[in-house]
Amino acid sequence: MSKNPSPSGRMQGQTVLVTGTTKGGIGYETARLLGDEGATVLTHGRTQQAAGASVGSLTVDGNGAGTFIPVAADLSSIAGAQQLADVARAAAPHGIHGLVNNAGAGFNERRLSPDGFEMTMAINHVAVAALTDALLDLLQAGAGALGRPSRVANMTALIEGRGKVETDWSYPGRYSQTQAYFNAKLTNLLYTYALARRLDGHGVTVNAVSPGSVNSGFGAKAGGTFGLMMKLGSPLYGHASKGSAGVIRIMTDPGLATVTGGYHTPSKQKKSSKKSRTEHLQDQVYLQTQRILRAHHDDHPRSVGDDRAHPTPQRFQ
Ligand SMILES: NC(=O)c1ccc[n+]([C@@H]2O[C@H](COP(=O)([O-])OP(=O)(O)OC[C@H]3O[C@@H](n4cnc5c(N)ncnc54)[C@H](OP(=O)(O)O)[C@@H]3O)[C@@H](O)[C@H]2O)c1
């Protein structure tokens, strides 16, 4: 683990939700480094036990500046993402200043989520959109209190350009682990750009981060081609903290306070694939995703007057 060389307390007074903080992964290192900067980190795990274990380790591994609060939910369903939003709201009722959508996974065989989507798409895209949607008002409240936009970072991958934009997210045809992953990361990147355009000037920046290839639990859990790639590639891959460098820049760099709709590597902002920068594909994915979230909201009304699935962003600045 690389220790933060010069933490400067840049996140003091800020609360950030980081999803997928299992020790050994990019989310764990992100939580640790944000904590080192003084942040209160809502530290997400799939279960309460997992989140508690991460908090226990972070308390030991961090420099003592941060506060870690365990939050749990299974992010394979829209309901799970909304449950996590509720827990975050209870923990930080006055607002949050950052959301790191880091949790992700790959699968060696086709599985369907509780909502009927192929699992890779369900976790890497649908849950990310559902969680972000459900937290928009809380992010805007955080921005209002801080006087500058709150920041959302979505974890993408270098290989997003090999993804295809599918319209049936249950993938009824032949299944490929790698293609399902490429598609999910491209879809989420397209969504990221579309959302960033819509939220521009409304108190929330939205950026994508590609961590590069790093050692984590990803390959072993995914198995199949990813398992093999991780096994063979691991001597060449960096520590998970290297993969969190881009997110840390987005969350802490004053120079990136209003930068939105960008694609960032650990060291700089770059151009993603041409496909991902195609505006009509961005809008297609955005509309399909919003239709899904609205349909879920209509089928599962959460409380009278709850309109969180239909956010009307308040103009900010
Ligand atoms: N490692 C790389 O080289 C690389 C490259 C490009 C992009 N990425 C992306 O970076 C992100 C972090 O990956 P990583 O490499 O750090 O892998 P990791 O160690 O496996 O971390 C993934 C995290 O997501 C959580 N997660 C997965 N499915 C979940 C679910 N249904 N509900 C709740 N949590 C769930 C995992 O929890 P469990 O431990 O409970 O499964 C884990 O905490 C992912 O989005 C990945 O796609 C990684």
GROMACS .gro file of C-alpha atoms and ligand atoms in nm:
model
  365
    1MET     CA    1   0.000   0.000   0.000
    2SER     CA    2   0.137   0.343  -0.087
    3LYS     CA    3   0.088   0.592   0.195
    4ASN     CA    4  -0.046   0.930   0.099
    5PRO     CA    5   0.275   1.136   0.086
    6SER     CA    6   0.130   1.470   0.185
    7PRO     CA    7  -0.229   1.470   0.298
    8SER     CA    8  -0.342   1.830   0.334
    9GLY     CA    9  -0.689   1.803   0.484
   10ARG     CA   10  -0.850   1.909   0.155
   11MET     CA   11  -1.161   1.701   0.232
   12GLN     CA   12  -1.215   1.834   0.583
   13GLY     CA   13  -1.586   1.892   0.643
   14GLN     CA   14  -1.687   1.689   0.338
   15THR     CA   15  -1.880   1.365   0.322
   16VAL     CA   16  -1.827   1.120   0.036
   17LEU     CA   17  -2.000   0.790  -0.037
   18VAL     CA   18  -1.763   0.532  -0.186
   19THR     CA   19  -1.919   0.208  -0.312
   20GLY     CA   20  -1.741  -0.127  -0.319
   21THR     CA   21  -1.474  -0.080  -0.052
   22THR     CA   22  -1.362  -0.439  -0.008
   23LYS     CA   23  -1.001  -0.448   0.115
   24GLY     CA   24  -0.753  -0.500  -0.169
   25GLY     CA   25  -0.962  -0.312  -0.424
   26ILE     CA   26  -0.967   0.037  -0.573
   27GLY     CA   27  -1.267   0.143  -0.362
   28TYR     CA   28  -1.084   0.057  -0.041
   29GLU     CA   29  -0.780   0.264  -0.142
   30THR     CA   30  -1.008   0.549  -0.251
   31ALA     CA   31  -1.182   0.547   0.087
   32ARG     CA   32  -0.848   0.539   0.266
   33LEU     CA   33  -0.697   0.828   0.070
   34LEU     CA   34  -1.010   1.044   0.102
   35GLY     CA   35  -1.009   0.970   0.474
   36ASP     CA   36  -0.643   1.075   0.490
   37GLU     CA   37  -0.757   1.411   0.350
   38GLY     CA   38  -1.003   1.451   0.637
   39ALA     CA   39  -1.323   1.329   0.469
   40THR     CA   40  -1.610   1.152   0.635
   41VAL     CA   41  -1.641   0.844   0.415
   42LEU     CA   42  -1.967   0.653   0.392
   43THR     CA   43  -1.792   0.322   0.341
   44HIS     CA   44  -2.005   0.083   0.137
   45GLY     CA   45  -1.998  -0.294   0.150
   46ARG     CA   46  -2.231  -0.556   0.006
   47THR     CA   47  -2.338  -0.650   0.361
   48GLN     CA   48  -2.321  -0.475   0.696
   49GLN     CA   49  -2.054  -0.723   0.800
   50ALA     CA   50  -1.844  -0.646   0.490
   51ALA     CA   51  -1.881  -0.270   0.537
   52GLY     CA   52  -1.788  -0.306   0.904
   53ALA     CA   53  -1.478  -0.508   0.814
   54SER     CA   54  -1.366  -0.237   0.569
   55VAL     CA   55  -1.417   0.033   0.831
   56GLY     CA   56  -1.217  -0.171   1.083
   57SER     CA   57  -0.922  -0.201   0.843
   58LEU     CA   58  -0.944   0.159   0.723
   59THR     CA   59  -0.927   0.283   1.078
   60VAL     CA   60  -0.596   0.099   1.113
   61ASP     CA   61  -0.456   0.169   0.764
   62GLY     CA   62  -0.555   0.538   0.746
   63ASN     CA   63  -0.368   0.830   0.900
   64GLY     CA   64  -0.641   0.905   1.154
   65ALA     CA   65  -0.777   1.220   0.985
   66GLY     CA   66  -1.086   1.057   0.837
   67THR     CA   67  -1.411   0.922   0.975
   68PHE     CA   68  -1.547   0.599   0.828
   69ILE     CA   69  -1.914   0.508   0.855
   70PRO     CA   70  -2.023   0.163   0.734
   71VAL     CA   71  -2.316   0.150   0.490
   72ALA     CA   72  -2.445  -0.164   0.321
   73ALA     CA   73  -2.655  -0.275   0.025
   74ASP     CA   74  -2.645  -0.530  -0.254
   75LEU     CA   75  -2.611  -0.324  -0.571
   76SER     CA   76  -2.739  -0.583  -0.814
   77SER     CA   77  -3.088  -0.429  -0.808
   78ILE     CA   78  -3.247  -0.087  -0.834
   79ALA     CA   79  -3.408  -0.145  -0.495
   80GLY     CA   80  -3.063  -0.217  -0.347
   81ALA     CA   81  -2.925   0.108  -0.491
   82GLN     CA   82  -3.220   0.302  -0.349
   83GLN     CA   83  -3.173   0.133  -0.013
   84LEU     CA   84  -2.813   0.252  -0.011
   85ALA     CA   85  -2.930   0.606  -0.094
   86ASP     CA   86  -3.168   0.590   0.203
   87VAL     CA   87  -2.889   0.477   0.436
   88ALA     CA   88  -2.663   0.756   0.308
   89ARG     CA   89  -2.944   1.007   0.362
   90ALA     CA   90  -2.988   0.890   0.721
   91ALA     CA   91  -2.612   0.916   0.782
   92ALA     CA   92  -2.570   1.257   0.617
   93PRO     CA   93  -2.912   1.427   0.617
   94HIS     CA   94  -2.769   1.773   0.539
   95GLY     CA   95  -2.597   1.667   0.219
   96ILE     CA   96  -2.302   1.486   0.070
   97HIS     CA   97  -2.019   1.636  -0.133
   98GLY     CA   98  -1.905   1.338  -0.335
   99LEU     CA   99  -2.017   1.003  -0.471
  100VAL     CA  100  -1.770   0.748  -0.602
  101ASN     CA  101  -1.952   0.482  -0.803
  102ASN     CA  102  -1.674   0.227  -0.780
  103ALA     CA  103  -1.852  -0.106  -0.719
  104GLY     CA  104  -1.830  -0.323  -1.029
  105ALA     CA  105  -1.812  -0.683  -1.132
  106GLY     CA  106  -1.782  -0.927  -1.421
  107PHE     CA  107  -1.947  -1.267  -1.458
  108ASN     CA  108  -1.834  -1.586  -1.624
  109GLU     CA  109  -2.187  -1.686  -1.719
  110ARG     CA  110  -2.511  -1.507  -1.799
  111ARG     CA  111  -2.714  -1.430  -1.488
  112LEU     CA  112  -3.014  -1.206  -1.453
  113SER     CA  113  -3.056  -0.942  -1.184
  114PRO     CA  114  -3.376  -0.914  -0.978
  115ASP     CA  115  -3.488  -0.647  -1.228
  116GLY     CA  116  -3.427  -0.876  -1.527
  117PHE     CA  117  -3.101  -0.724  -1.655
  118GLU     CA  118  -2.784  -0.918  -1.723
  119MET     CA  119  -2.581  -0.887  -1.401
  120THR     CA  120  -2.280  -0.702  -1.544
  121MET     CA  121  -2.511  -0.434  -1.681
  122ALA     CA  122  -2.718  -0.433  -1.361
  123ILE     CA  123  -2.419  -0.362  -1.134
  124ASN     CA  124  -2.186  -0.157  -1.355
  125HIS     CA  125  -2.455   0.064  -1.503
  126VAL     CA  126  -2.815   0.039  -1.380
  127ALA     CA  127  -2.726   0.051  -1.009
  128VAL     CA  128  -2.484   0.340  -1.071
  129ALA     CA  129  -2.758   0.540  -1.242
  130ALA     CA  130  -3.018   0.447  -0.978
  131LEU     CA  131  -2.791   0.543  -0.689
  132THR     CA  132  -2.684   0.871  -0.847
  133ASP     CA  133  -3.044   0.957  -0.931
  134ALA     CA  134  -3.161   0.885  -0.578
  135LEU     CA  135  -2.882   1.098  -0.431
  136LEU     CA  136  -2.908   1.404  -0.656
  137ASP     CA  137  -3.091   1.620  -0.404
  138LEU     CA  138  -2.845   1.521  -0.131
  139LEU     CA  139  -2.551   1.607  -0.359
  140GLN     CA  140  -2.710   1.941  -0.440
  141ALA     CA  141  -2.766   2.010  -0.071
  142GLY     CA  142  -2.396   1.940  -0.010
  143ALA     CA  143  -2.304   2.175  -0.294
  144GLY     CA  144  -2.523   2.449  -0.152
  145ALA     CA  145  -2.356   2.420   0.187
  146LEU     CA  146  -2.005   2.418   0.038
  147GLY     CA  147  -2.066   2.688  -0.223
  148ARG     CA  148  -1.933   2.476  -0.506
  149PRO     CA  149  -2.053   2.170  -0.695
  150SER     CA  150  -2.054   1.825  -0.541
  151ARG     CA  151  -1.863   1.565  -0.741
  152VAL     CA  152  -1.965   1.229  -0.884
  153ALA     CA  153  -1.700   0.991  -1.021
  154ASN     CA  154  -1.800   0.682  -1.219
  155MET     CA  155  -1.549   0.404  -1.266
  156THR     CA  156  -1.502   0.312  -1.630
  157ALA     CA  157  -1.235   0.103  -1.806
  158LEU     CA  158  -0.984   0.153  -2.087
  159ILE     CA  159  -1.166  -0.101  -2.299
  160GLU     CA  160  -1.498   0.088  -2.306
  161GLY     CA  161  -1.443   0.155  -2.679
  162ARG     CA  162  -1.490  -0.216  -2.751
  163GLY     CA  163  -1.840  -0.205  -2.607
  164LYS     CA  164  -2.160  -0.212  -2.811
  165VAL     CA  165  -2.475  -0.019  -2.739
  166GLU     CA  166  -2.744  -0.283  -2.693
  167THR     CA  167  -3.109  -0.207  -2.629
  168ASP     CA  168  -3.205  -0.538  -2.464
  169TRP     CA  169  -3.005  -0.541  -2.143
  170SER     CA  170  -3.100  -0.899  -2.059
  171TYR     CA  171  -2.871  -1.024  -2.342
  172PRO     CA  172  -3.088  -1.311  -2.461
  173GLY     CA  173  -2.831  -1.424  -2.722
  174ARG     CA  174  -2.491  -1.587  -2.687
  175TYR     CA  175  -2.312  -1.466  -2.375
  176SER     CA  176  -1.956  -1.338  -2.357
  177GLN     CA  177  -1.810  -1.226  -2.024
  178THR     CA  178  -1.577  -0.974  -2.182
  179GLN     CA  179  -1.834  -0.831  -2.425
  180ALA     CA  180  -2.088  -0.794  -2.143
  181TYR     CA  181  -1.829  -0.601  -1.942
  182PHE     CA  182  -1.723  -0.380  -2.235
  183ASN     CA  183  -2.088  -0.304  -2.309
  184ALA     CA  184  -2.168  -0.217  -1.947
  185LYS     CA  185  -1.868   0.017  -1.915
  186LEU     CA  186  -1.945   0.189  -2.249
  187THR     CA  187  -2.313   0.225  -2.156
  188ASN     CA  188  -2.223   0.377  -1.823
  189LEU     CA  189  -1.973   0.614  -1.984
  190LEU     CA  190  -2.234   0.731  -2.236
  191TYR     CA  191  -2.473   0.786  -1.945
  192THR     CA  192  -2.206   0.975  -1.751
  193TYR     CA  193  -2.160   1.222  -2.036
  194ALA     CA  194  -2.536   1.264  -2.088
  195LEU     CA  195  -2.594   1.324  -1.717
  196ALA     CA  196  -2.302   1.568  -1.696
  197ARG     CA  197  -2.457   1.780  -1.973
  198ARG     CA  198  -2.794   1.781  -1.800
  199LEU     CA  199  -2.652   1.871  -1.460
  200ASP     CA  200  -2.406   2.132  -1.583
  201GLY     CA  201  -2.458   2.441  -1.368
  202HIS     CA  202  -2.690   2.256  -1.128
  203GLY     CA  203  -2.446   2.192  -0.845
  204VAL     CA  204  -2.315   1.848  -0.942
  205THR     CA  205  -2.020   1.756  -1.164
  206VAL     CA  206  -2.008   1.409  -1.317
  207ASN     CA  207  -1.685   1.258  -1.447
  208ALA     CA  208  -1.561   0.916  -1.554
  209VAL     CA  209  -1.239   0.764  -1.429
  210SER     CA  210  -1.039   0.486  -1.587
  211PRO     CA  211  -0.812   0.333  -1.322
  212GLY     CA  212  -0.577   0.149  -1.562
  213SER     CA  213  -0.491  -0.213  -1.490
  214VAL     CA  214  -0.435  -0.279  -1.122
  215ASN     CA  215  -0.427  -0.578  -0.892
  216SER     CA  216  -0.750  -0.624  -0.700
  217GLY     CA  217  -1.002  -0.893  -0.619
  218PHE     CA  218  -1.179  -0.834  -0.951
  219GLY     CA  219  -1.031  -1.117  -1.160
  220ALA     CA  220  -1.059  -1.388  -0.898
  221LYS     CA  221  -1.423  -1.303  -0.835
  222ALA     CA  222  -1.512  -1.276  -1.204
  223GLY     CA  223  -1.334  -1.597  -1.306
  224GLY     CA  224  -1.324  -1.692  -1.676
  225THR     CA  225  -1.123  -1.470  -1.909
  226PHE     CA  226  -1.093  -1.195  -1.648
  227GLY     CA  227  -0.961  -1.441  -1.392
  228LEU     CA  228  -0.699  -1.557  -1.638
  229MET     CA  229  -0.605  -1.203  -1.744
  230MET     CA  230  -0.557  -1.100  -1.382
  231LYS     CA  231  -0.353  -1.410  -1.304
  232LEU     CA  232  -0.122  -1.365  -1.604
  233GLY     CA  233  -0.110  -0.986  -1.589
  234SER     CA  234  -0.076  -0.935  -1.216
  235PRO     CA  235   0.306  -0.907  -1.216
  236LEU     CA  236   0.266  -0.611  -1.453
  237TYR     CA  237  -0.029  -0.445  -1.282
  238GLY     CA  238   0.005  -0.176  -1.018
  239HIS     CA  239  -0.125  -0.161  -0.662
  240ALA     CA  240  -0.493  -0.074  -0.622
  241SER     CA  241  -0.397   0.269  -0.481
  242LYS     CA  242  -0.262   0.360  -0.828
  243GLY     CA  243  -0.610   0.291  -0.965
  244SER     CA  244  -0.765   0.531  -0.718
  245ALA     CA  245  -0.541   0.825  -0.815
  246GLY     CA  246  -0.783   0.959  -1.079
  247VAL     CA  247  -1.077   0.956  -0.839
  248ILE     CA  248  -0.871   1.128  -0.571
  249ARG     CA  249  -0.782   1.404  -0.818
  250ILE     CA  250  -1.147   1.451  -0.914
  251MET     CA  251  -1.256   1.465  -0.552
  252THR     CA  252  -0.979   1.685  -0.414
  253ASP     CA  253  -0.825   1.903  -0.688
  254PRO     CA  254  -0.951   2.263  -0.657
  255GLY     CA  255  -0.871   2.305  -1.026
  256LEU     CA  256  -1.132   2.042  -1.113
  257ALA     CA  257  -1.410   2.203  -0.906
  258THR     CA  258  -1.630   2.274  -1.208
  259VAL     CA  259  -1.487   2.027  -1.459
  260THR     CA  260  -1.766   1.795  -1.570
  261GLY     CA  261  -1.828   1.538  -1.841
  262GLY     CA  262  -1.460   1.441  -1.853
  263TYR     CA  263  -1.276   1.112  -1.885
  264HIS     CA  264  -0.980   1.093  -1.649
  265THR     CA  265  -0.691   0.852  -1.616
  266PRO     CA  266  -0.488   0.845  -1.291
  267SER     CA  267  -0.271   1.131  -1.420
  268LYS     CA  268  -0.474   1.342  -1.663
  269GLN     CA  269  -0.794   1.414  -1.853
  270LYS     CA  270  -0.811   1.242  -2.192
  271LYS     CA  271  -1.047   1.166  -2.477
  272SER     CA  272  -1.243   0.842  -2.448
  273SER     CA  273  -1.349   0.641  -2.753
  274LYS     CA  274  -1.524   0.813  -3.043
  275LYS     CA  275  -1.829   0.595  -2.983
  276SER     CA  276  -1.859   0.713  -2.623
  277ARG     CA  277  -1.845   1.075  -2.738
  278THR     CA  278  -2.136   1.032  -2.980
  279GLU     CA  279  -2.411   1.255  -2.847
  280HIS     CA  280  -2.708   1.069  -2.991
  281LEU     CA  281  -2.585   0.744  -2.831
  282GLN     CA  282  -2.542   0.927  -2.500
  283ASP     CA  283  -2.900   1.053  -2.522
  284GLN     CA  284  -3.030   0.711  -2.627
  285VAL     CA  285  -2.873   0.546  -2.321
  286TYR     CA  286  -2.982   0.829  -2.093
  287LEU     CA  287  -3.345   0.804  -2.204
  288GLN     CA  288  -3.351   0.424  -2.182
  289THR     CA  289  -3.202   0.439  -1.832
  290GLN     CA  290  -3.442   0.706  -1.713
  291ARG     CA  291  -3.736   0.505  -1.853
  292ILE     CA  292  -3.619   0.205  -1.649
  293LEU     CA  293  -3.580   0.409  -1.330
  294ARG     CA  294  -3.920   0.575  -1.375
  295ALA     CA  295  -4.090   0.243  -1.445
  296HIS     CA  296  -3.934   0.099  -1.131
  297HIS     CA  297  -4.045   0.402  -0.935
  298ASP     CA  298  -4.402   0.373  -1.067
  299ASP     CA  299  -4.413   0.000  -0.988
  300HIS     CA  300  -4.260   0.045  -0.642
  301PRO     CA  301  -4.383   0.378  -0.501
  302ARG     CA  302  -4.173   0.445  -0.195
  303SER     CA  303  -4.372   0.710  -0.013
  304VAL     CA  304  -4.650   0.954  -0.092
  305GLY     CA  305  -4.508   1.250  -0.281
  306ASP     CA  306  -4.170   1.086  -0.333
  307ASP     CA  307  -4.043   1.225  -0.661
  308ARG     CA  308  -3.677   1.136  -0.626
  309ALA     CA  309  -3.685   0.930  -0.945
  310HIS     CA  310  -3.795   1.243  -1.131
  311PRO     CA  311  -3.535   1.492  -1.017
  312THR     CA  312  -3.586   1.853  -1.112
  313PRO     CA  313  -3.239   1.993  -1.059
  314GLN     CA  314  -3.225   2.332  -0.892
  315ARG     CA  315  -3.016   2.590  -1.076
  316PHE     CA  316  -2.692   2.640  -0.882
  317GLN     CA  317  -2.426   2.918  -0.888
  318LIG     N1  318  -0.880  -0.373  -1.146
  318LIG     C1  319  -0.869  -0.319  -1.266
  318LIG     O1  320  -0.767  -0.334  -1.335
  318LIG     C2  321  -0.983  -0.236  -1.323
  318LIG     C3  322  -0.969  -0.185  -1.452
  318LIG     C4  323  -1.070  -0.106  -1.505
  318LIG     C5  324  -1.183  -0.078  -1.430
  318LIG     N2  325  -1.197  -0.130  -1.304
  318LIG     C6  326  -1.318  -0.097  -1.229
  318LIG     O2  327  -1.282  -0.048  -1.101
  318LIG     C7  328  -1.386  -0.074  -1.008
  318LIG     C8  329  -1.329  -0.139  -0.884
  318LIG     O3  330  -1.281  -0.266  -0.919
  318LIG     P1  331  -1.163  -0.341  -0.844
  318LIG     O4  332  -1.063  -0.376  -0.947
  318LIG     O5  333  -1.121  -0.268  -0.725
  318LIG     O6  334  -1.237  -0.478  -0.807
  318LIG     P2  335  -1.282  -0.539  -0.665
  318LIG     O7  336  -1.168  -0.543  -0.573
  318LIG     O8  337  -1.352  -0.666  -0.700
  318LIG     O9  338  -1.386  -0.432  -0.613
  318LIG     C9  339  -1.519  -0.429  -0.661
  318LIG    C10  340  -1.609  -0.387  -0.547
  318LIG    O10  341  -1.745  -0.387  -0.595
  318LIG    C11  342  -1.824  -0.459  -0.500
  318LIG     N3  343  -1.942  -0.520  -0.561
  318LIG    C12  344  -1.947  -0.601  -0.669
  318LIG     N4  345  -2.074  -0.643  -0.688
  318LIG    C13  346  -2.150  -0.588  -0.589
  318LIG    C14  347  -2.286  -0.595  -0.554
  318LIG     N5  348  -2.375  -0.667  -0.624
  318LIG     N6  349  -2.329  -0.527  -0.445
  318LIG    C15  350  -2.242  -0.455  -0.372
  318LIG     N7  351  -2.110  -0.444  -0.399
  318LIG    C16  352  -2.065  -0.511  -0.507
  318LIG    C17  353  -1.730  -0.567  -0.449
  318LIG    O11  354  -1.783  -0.625  -0.331
  318LIG     P3  355  -1.753  -0.781  -0.298
  318LIG    O12  356  -1.611  -0.784  -0.249
  318LIG    O13  357  -1.855  -0.814  -0.195
  318LIG    O14  358  -1.770  -0.857  -0.426
  318LIG    C18  359  -1.603  -0.485  -0.429
  318LIG    O15  360  -1.610  -0.414  -0.309
  318LIG    C19  361  -1.489  -0.159  -1.082
  318LIG    O16  362  -1.593  -0.076  -1.127
  318LIG    C20  363  -1.410  -0.214  -1.200
  318LIG    O17  364  -1.493  -0.245  -1.308
  318LIG    C21  365  -1.099  -0.209  -1.249
   0.00000   0.00000   0.00000
